PDB file of C-alpha atoms in Angstrom:
ATOM      1  CA  UNK A 263     131.037 -97.460 -11.652  1.00 74.00           C
ATOM      2  CA  UNK A 264     132.561 -97.457 -15.134  1.00 83.00           C
ATOM      3  CA  UNK A 265     129.343 -96.180 -16.714  1.00 85.00           C
ATOM      4  CA  UNK A 266     129.081 -93.293 -14.248  1.00 85.00           C
ATOM      5  CA  UNK A 267     132.792 -92.512 -14.624  1.00 86.00           C
ATOM      6  CA  UNK A 268     132.437 -92.313 -18.424  1.00 84.00           C
ATOM      7  CA  UNK A 269     129.312 -90.184 -18.012  1.00 84.00           C
ATOM      8  CA  UNK A 270     131.103 -87.715 -15.704  1.00 83.00           C
ATOM      9  CA  UNK A 271     134.059 -87.503 -18.107  1.00 84.00           C
ATOM     10  CA  UNK A 272     131.642 -86.985 -20.967  1.00 80.00           C
ATOM     11  CA  UNK A 273     129.709 -84.296 -19.086  1.00 81.00           C
ATOM     12  CA  UNK A 274     132.875 -82.336 -18.344  1.00 81.00           C
ATOM     13  CA  UNK A 275     133.977 -82.432 -21.991  1.00 81.00           C
ATOM     14  CA  UNK A 276     130.556 -81.227 -23.269  1.00 74.00           C
ATOM     15  CA  UNK A 277     131.350 -82.002 -26.913  1.00 77.00           C
ATOM     16  CA  UNK A 278     128.461 -83.596 -28.855  1.00 77.00           C
ATOM     17  CA  UNK A 279     130.594 -85.695 -31.226  1.00 79.00           C
ATOM     18  CA  UNK A 280     133.005 -86.899 -28.547  1.00 83.00           C
ATOM     19  CA  UNK A 281     130.003 -87.337 -26.245  1.00 79.00           C
ATOM     20  CA  UNK A 282     128.314 -89.691 -28.670  1.00 80.00           C
ATOM     21  CA  UNK A 283     131.503 -91.770 -29.020  1.00 85.00           C
ATOM     22  CA  UNK A 284     131.963 -92.036 -25.240  1.00 83.00           C
ATOM     23  CA  UNK A 285     128.254 -92.858 -24.788  1.00 82.00           C
ATOM     24  CA  UNK A 286     128.569 -95.707 -27.293  1.00 85.00           C
ATOM     25  CA  UNK A 287     131.786 -96.929 -25.663  1.00 87.00           C
ATOM     26  CA  UNK A 288     130.099 -96.934 -22.262  1.00 85.00           C
ATOM     27  CA  UNK A 289     127.138 -98.857 -23.653  1.00 87.00           C
ATOM     28  CA  UNK A 290     129.444-101.390 -25.307  1.00 88.00           C
ATOM     29  CA  UNK A 291     131.448-101.958 -22.123  1.00 90.00           C
ATOM     30  CA  UNK A 292     128.661-101.852 -19.518  1.00 90.00           C
ATOM     31  CA  UNK A 293     125.275-102.236 -21.211  1.00 90.00           C
ATOM     32  CA  UNK A 294     124.244 -98.872 -19.722  1.00 91.00           C
ATOM     33  CA  UNK A 295     123.456 -95.978 -22.049  1.00 90.00           C
ATOM     34  CA  UNK A 296     123.840 -92.550 -20.418  1.00 89.00           C
ATOM     35  CA  UNK A 297     123.605 -89.592 -22.779  1.00 87.00           C
ATOM     36  CA  UNK A 298     126.347 -87.014 -22.355  1.00 82.00           C
ATOM     37  CA  UNK A 299     124.032 -84.108 -21.527  1.00 85.00           C
ATOM     38  CA  UNK A 300     122.022 -85.855 -18.807  1.00 91.00           C
ATOM     39  CA  UNK A 301     122.555 -84.425 -15.328  1.00 94.00           C
ATOM     40  CA  UNK A 302     123.305 -86.947 -12.586  1.00 94.00           C
ATOM     41  CA  UNK A 303     123.805 -85.998  -8.933  1.00 94.00           C
ATOM     42  CA  UNK A 304     126.291 -87.391  -6.447  1.00 93.00           C
ATOM     43  CA  UNK A 305     125.929 -90.809  -4.788  1.00 93.00           C
ATOM     44  CA  UNK A 306     123.657 -92.167  -7.531  1.00 94.00           C
ATOM     45  CA  UNK A 307     123.867 -95.947  -7.731  1.00 93.00           C
ATOM     46  CA  UNK A 308     123.071 -98.135 -10.723  1.00 92.00           C
ATOM     47  CA  UNK A 309     122.823-101.773  -9.666  1.00 91.00           C
ATOM     48  CA  UNK A 310     123.040-104.488 -12.324  1.00 87.00           C
ATOM     49  CA  UNK A 311     122.614-101.785 -14.947  1.00 85.00           C
ATOM     50  CA  UNK A 312     122.346-103.969 -18.052  1.00 89.00           C
ATOM     51  CA  UNK A 313     119.785-102.442 -20.399  1.00 92.00           C
ATOM     52  CA  UNK A 314     119.444 -99.157 -18.512  1.00 94.00           C
ATOM     53  CA  UNK A 315     118.944 -96.017 -20.614  1.00 95.00           C
ATOM     54  CA  UNK A 316     119.221 -92.504 -19.191  1.00 94.00           C
ATOM     55  CA  UNK A 317     118.018 -90.068 -21.846  1.00 92.00           C
ATOM     56  CA  UNK A 318     119.583 -86.805 -22.878  1.00 88.00           C
ATOM     57  CA  UNK A 319     117.189 -84.524 -20.995  1.00 90.00           C
ATOM     58  CA  UNK A 320     117.157 -86.505 -17.750  1.00 95.00           C
ATOM     59  CA  UNK A 321     118.030 -84.978 -14.396  1.00 97.00           C
ATOM     60  CA  UNK A 322     118.734 -87.337 -11.495  1.00 97.00           C
ATOM     61  CA  UNK A 323     119.098 -85.999  -7.966  1.00 96.00           C
ATOM     62  CA  UNK A 324     121.495 -87.127  -5.273  1.00 96.00           C
ATOM     63  CA  UNK A 325     121.344 -90.520  -3.617  1.00 94.00           C
ATOM     64  CA  UNK A 326     119.048 -92.263  -6.106  1.00 95.00           C
ATOM     65  CA  UNK A 327     119.089 -96.004  -6.741  1.00 96.00           C
ATOM     66  CA  UNK A 328     118.407 -97.317 -10.248  1.00 96.00           C
ATOM     67  CA  UNK A 329     118.076-101.039 -10.942  1.00 95.00           C
ATOM     68  CA  UNK A 330     118.477-102.847 -14.267  1.00 94.00           C
ATOM     69  CA  UNK A 331     116.523-102.274 -17.495  1.00 95.00           C
ATOM     70  CA  UNK A 332     115.220 -98.853 -16.416  1.00 96.00           C
ATOM     71  CA  UNK A 333     114.398 -96.300 -19.113  1.00 96.00           C
ATOM     72  CA  UNK A 334     114.359 -92.569 -18.409  1.00 96.00           C
ATOM     73  CA  UNK A 335     113.604 -90.636 -21.519  1.00 88.00           C
ATOM     74  CA  UNK A 336     111.365 -89.389 -24.287  1.00 81.00           C
ATOM     75  CA  UNK A 337     111.050 -85.975 -22.652  1.00 87.00           C
ATOM     76  CA  UNK A 338     112.366 -83.964 -19.730  1.00 94.00           C
ATOM     77  CA  UNK A 339     112.515 -86.470 -16.882  1.00 96.00           C
ATOM     78  CA  UNK A 340     113.410 -85.100 -13.436  1.00 97.00           C
ATOM     79  CA  UNK A 341     114.157 -87.563 -10.645  1.00 97.00           C
ATOM     80  CA  UNK A 342     114.490 -85.779  -7.310  1.00 97.00           C
ATOM     81  CA  UNK A 343     116.846 -86.969  -4.553  1.00 95.00           C
ATOM     82  CA  UNK A 344     116.475 -90.277  -2.737  1.00 94.00           C
ATOM     83  CA  UNK A 345     114.272 -92.015  -5.338  1.00 95.00           C
ATOM     84  CA  UNK A 346     114.419 -95.792  -5.852  1.00 95.00           C
ATOM     85  CA  UNK A 347     113.517 -97.047  -9.339  1.00 96.00           C
ATOM     86  CA  UNK A 348     112.788-100.777  -9.625  1.00 95.00           C
ATOM     87  CA  UNK A 349     113.760-103.236 -12.355  1.00 95.00           C
ATOM     88  CA  UNK A 350     112.256-102.610 -15.768  1.00 95.00           C
ATOM     89  CA  UNK A 351     110.528 -99.336 -14.847  1.00 96.00           C
ATOM     90  CA  UNK A 352     109.888 -96.839 -17.651  1.00 95.00           C
ATOM     91  CA  UNK A 353     109.579 -93.116 -16.949  1.00 95.00           C
ATOM     92  CA  UNK A 354     108.501 -91.350 -20.118  1.00 94.00           C
ATOM     93  CA  UNK A 355     107.500 -87.838 -21.118  1.00 93.00           C
ATOM     94  CA  UNK A 356     107.845 -84.578 -19.241  1.00 94.00           C
ATOM     95  CA  UNK A 357     107.693 -86.103 -15.772  1.00 95.00           C
ATOM     96  CA  UNK A 358     108.959 -85.205 -12.300  1.00 96.00           C
ATOM     97  CA  UNK A 359     109.330 -87.902  -9.650  1.00 96.00           C
ATOM     98  CA  UNK A 360     109.176 -86.396  -6.154  1.00 94.00           C
ATOM     99  CA  UNK A 361     111.798 -86.756  -3.475  1.00 94.00           C
ATOM    100  CA  UNK A 362     112.102 -90.130  -1.650  1.00 92.00           C
ATOM    101  CA  UNK A 363     109.570 -91.884  -3.895  1.00 93.00           C
ATOM    102  CA  UNK A 364     109.689 -95.537  -4.912  1.00 93.00           C
ATOM    103  CA  UNK A 365     108.878 -96.713  -8.437  1.00 94.00           C
ATOM    104  CA  UNK A 366     108.189-100.448  -8.366  1.00 92.00           C
ATOM    105  CA  UNK A 367     109.410-103.011 -10.878  1.00 93.00           C
ATOM    106  CA  UNK A 368     107.919-102.777 -14.384  1.00 93.00           C
ATOM    107  CA  UNK A 369     105.936 -99.616 -13.600  1.00 94.00           C
ATOM    108  CA  UNK A 370     105.276 -97.208 -16.464  1.00 93.00           C
ATOM    109  CA  UNK A 371     105.153 -93.590 -15.306  1.00 93.00           C
ATOM    110  CA  UNK A 372     103.826 -90.878 -17.629  1.00 92.00           C
ATOM    111  CA  UNK A 373     102.673 -88.251 -15.120  1.00 92.00           C
ATOM    112  CA  UNK A 374     104.198 -86.329 -12.221  1.00 94.00           C
ATOM    113  CA  UNK A 375     104.557 -88.144  -8.901  1.00 93.00           C
ATOM    114  CA  UNK A 376     104.453 -86.361  -5.521  1.00 91.00           C
ATOM    115  CA  UNK A 377     107.250 -86.763  -2.988  1.00 91.00           C
ATOM    116  CA  UNK A 378     107.268 -89.889  -0.805  1.00 90.00           C
ATOM    117  CA  UNK A 379     104.973 -91.818  -3.143  1.00 90.00           C
ATOM    118  CA  UNK A 380     104.968 -95.475  -4.124  1.00 90.00           C
ATOM    119  CA  UNK A 381     104.080 -96.198  -7.750  1.00 91.00           C
ATOM    120  CA  UNK A 382     102.955 -99.783  -8.234  1.00 88.00           C
ATOM    121  CA  UNK A 383     103.423-101.671 -11.480  1.00 84.00           C
ATOM    122  CA  UNK A 384      99.688-101.429 -12.251  1.00 79.00           C
ATOM    123  CA  UNK A 385      99.878 -97.622 -12.172  1.00 73.00           C
ATOM    124  CA  UNK A 386      98.375 -97.097  -8.721  1.00 76.00           C
ATOM    125  CA  UNK A 387     100.030 -94.360  -6.667  1.00 80.00           C
ATOM    126  CA  UNK A 388     100.202 -94.631  -2.882  1.00 79.00           C
ATOM    127  CA  UNK A 389     101.504 -91.807  -0.675  1.00 75.00           C
ATOM    128  CA  UNK A 390     104.079 -93.258   1.707  1.00 72.00           C
ATOM    129  CA  UNK A 391     103.703 -92.270   5.330  1.00 64.00           C
ATOM    130  CA  UNK A 392     107.400 -91.782   6.011  1.00 59.00           C
ATOM    131  CA  UNK A 393     108.678 -89.608   8.813  1.00 59.00           C
ATOM    132  CA  UNK A 394     112.192 -89.365   7.412  1.00 62.00           C
ATOM    133  CA  UNK A 395     113.888 -89.629   4.059  1.00 62.00           C
ATOM    134  CA  UNK A 396     114.505 -93.026   2.531  1.00 58.00           C
ATOM    135  CA  UNK A 397     118.191 -93.859   2.078  1.00 59.00           C
ATOM    136  CA  UNK A 398     119.048 -96.770  -0.206  1.00 59.00           C
ATOM    137  CA  UNK A 399     122.213 -98.761  -0.618  1.00 56.00           C
ATOM    138  CA  UNK A 400     124.063 -97.494   2.415  1.00 52.00           C
ATOM    139  CA  UNK A 401     125.148 -99.349   5.514  1.00 51.00           C
ATOM    140  CA  UNK A 402     124.457 -97.686   8.826  1.00 48.00           C
TER     141      UNK A 402
END
């Protein structure tokens, strides 16, 4: 929560120098590095975020779940709503991850992924046969 709070404060200020200081403070306190000009939607959850990096050109949609040691960066990364990203996953380059997809642990993604897809750690992509959106981290 602290990392996302500092990010939202940082985003509202929109000052590069202050942004860098707050980014470093957030990393020091939480182990999560979120660049000040990333765009993060509502209800995004970062569980056990140690080692997570969200790059400066990243866009994360609403209701996403990000586990520890995830890297989003090295290009314009767009994560659409309802995506789950597993531990240690790396999403690099100019990549879009489609709505309600699942990126498994330690997967390396360097190309666009369609909505409702499962990306395995060996790079295989499976289209999920889901009738409704996936919702993570909520009790119903």
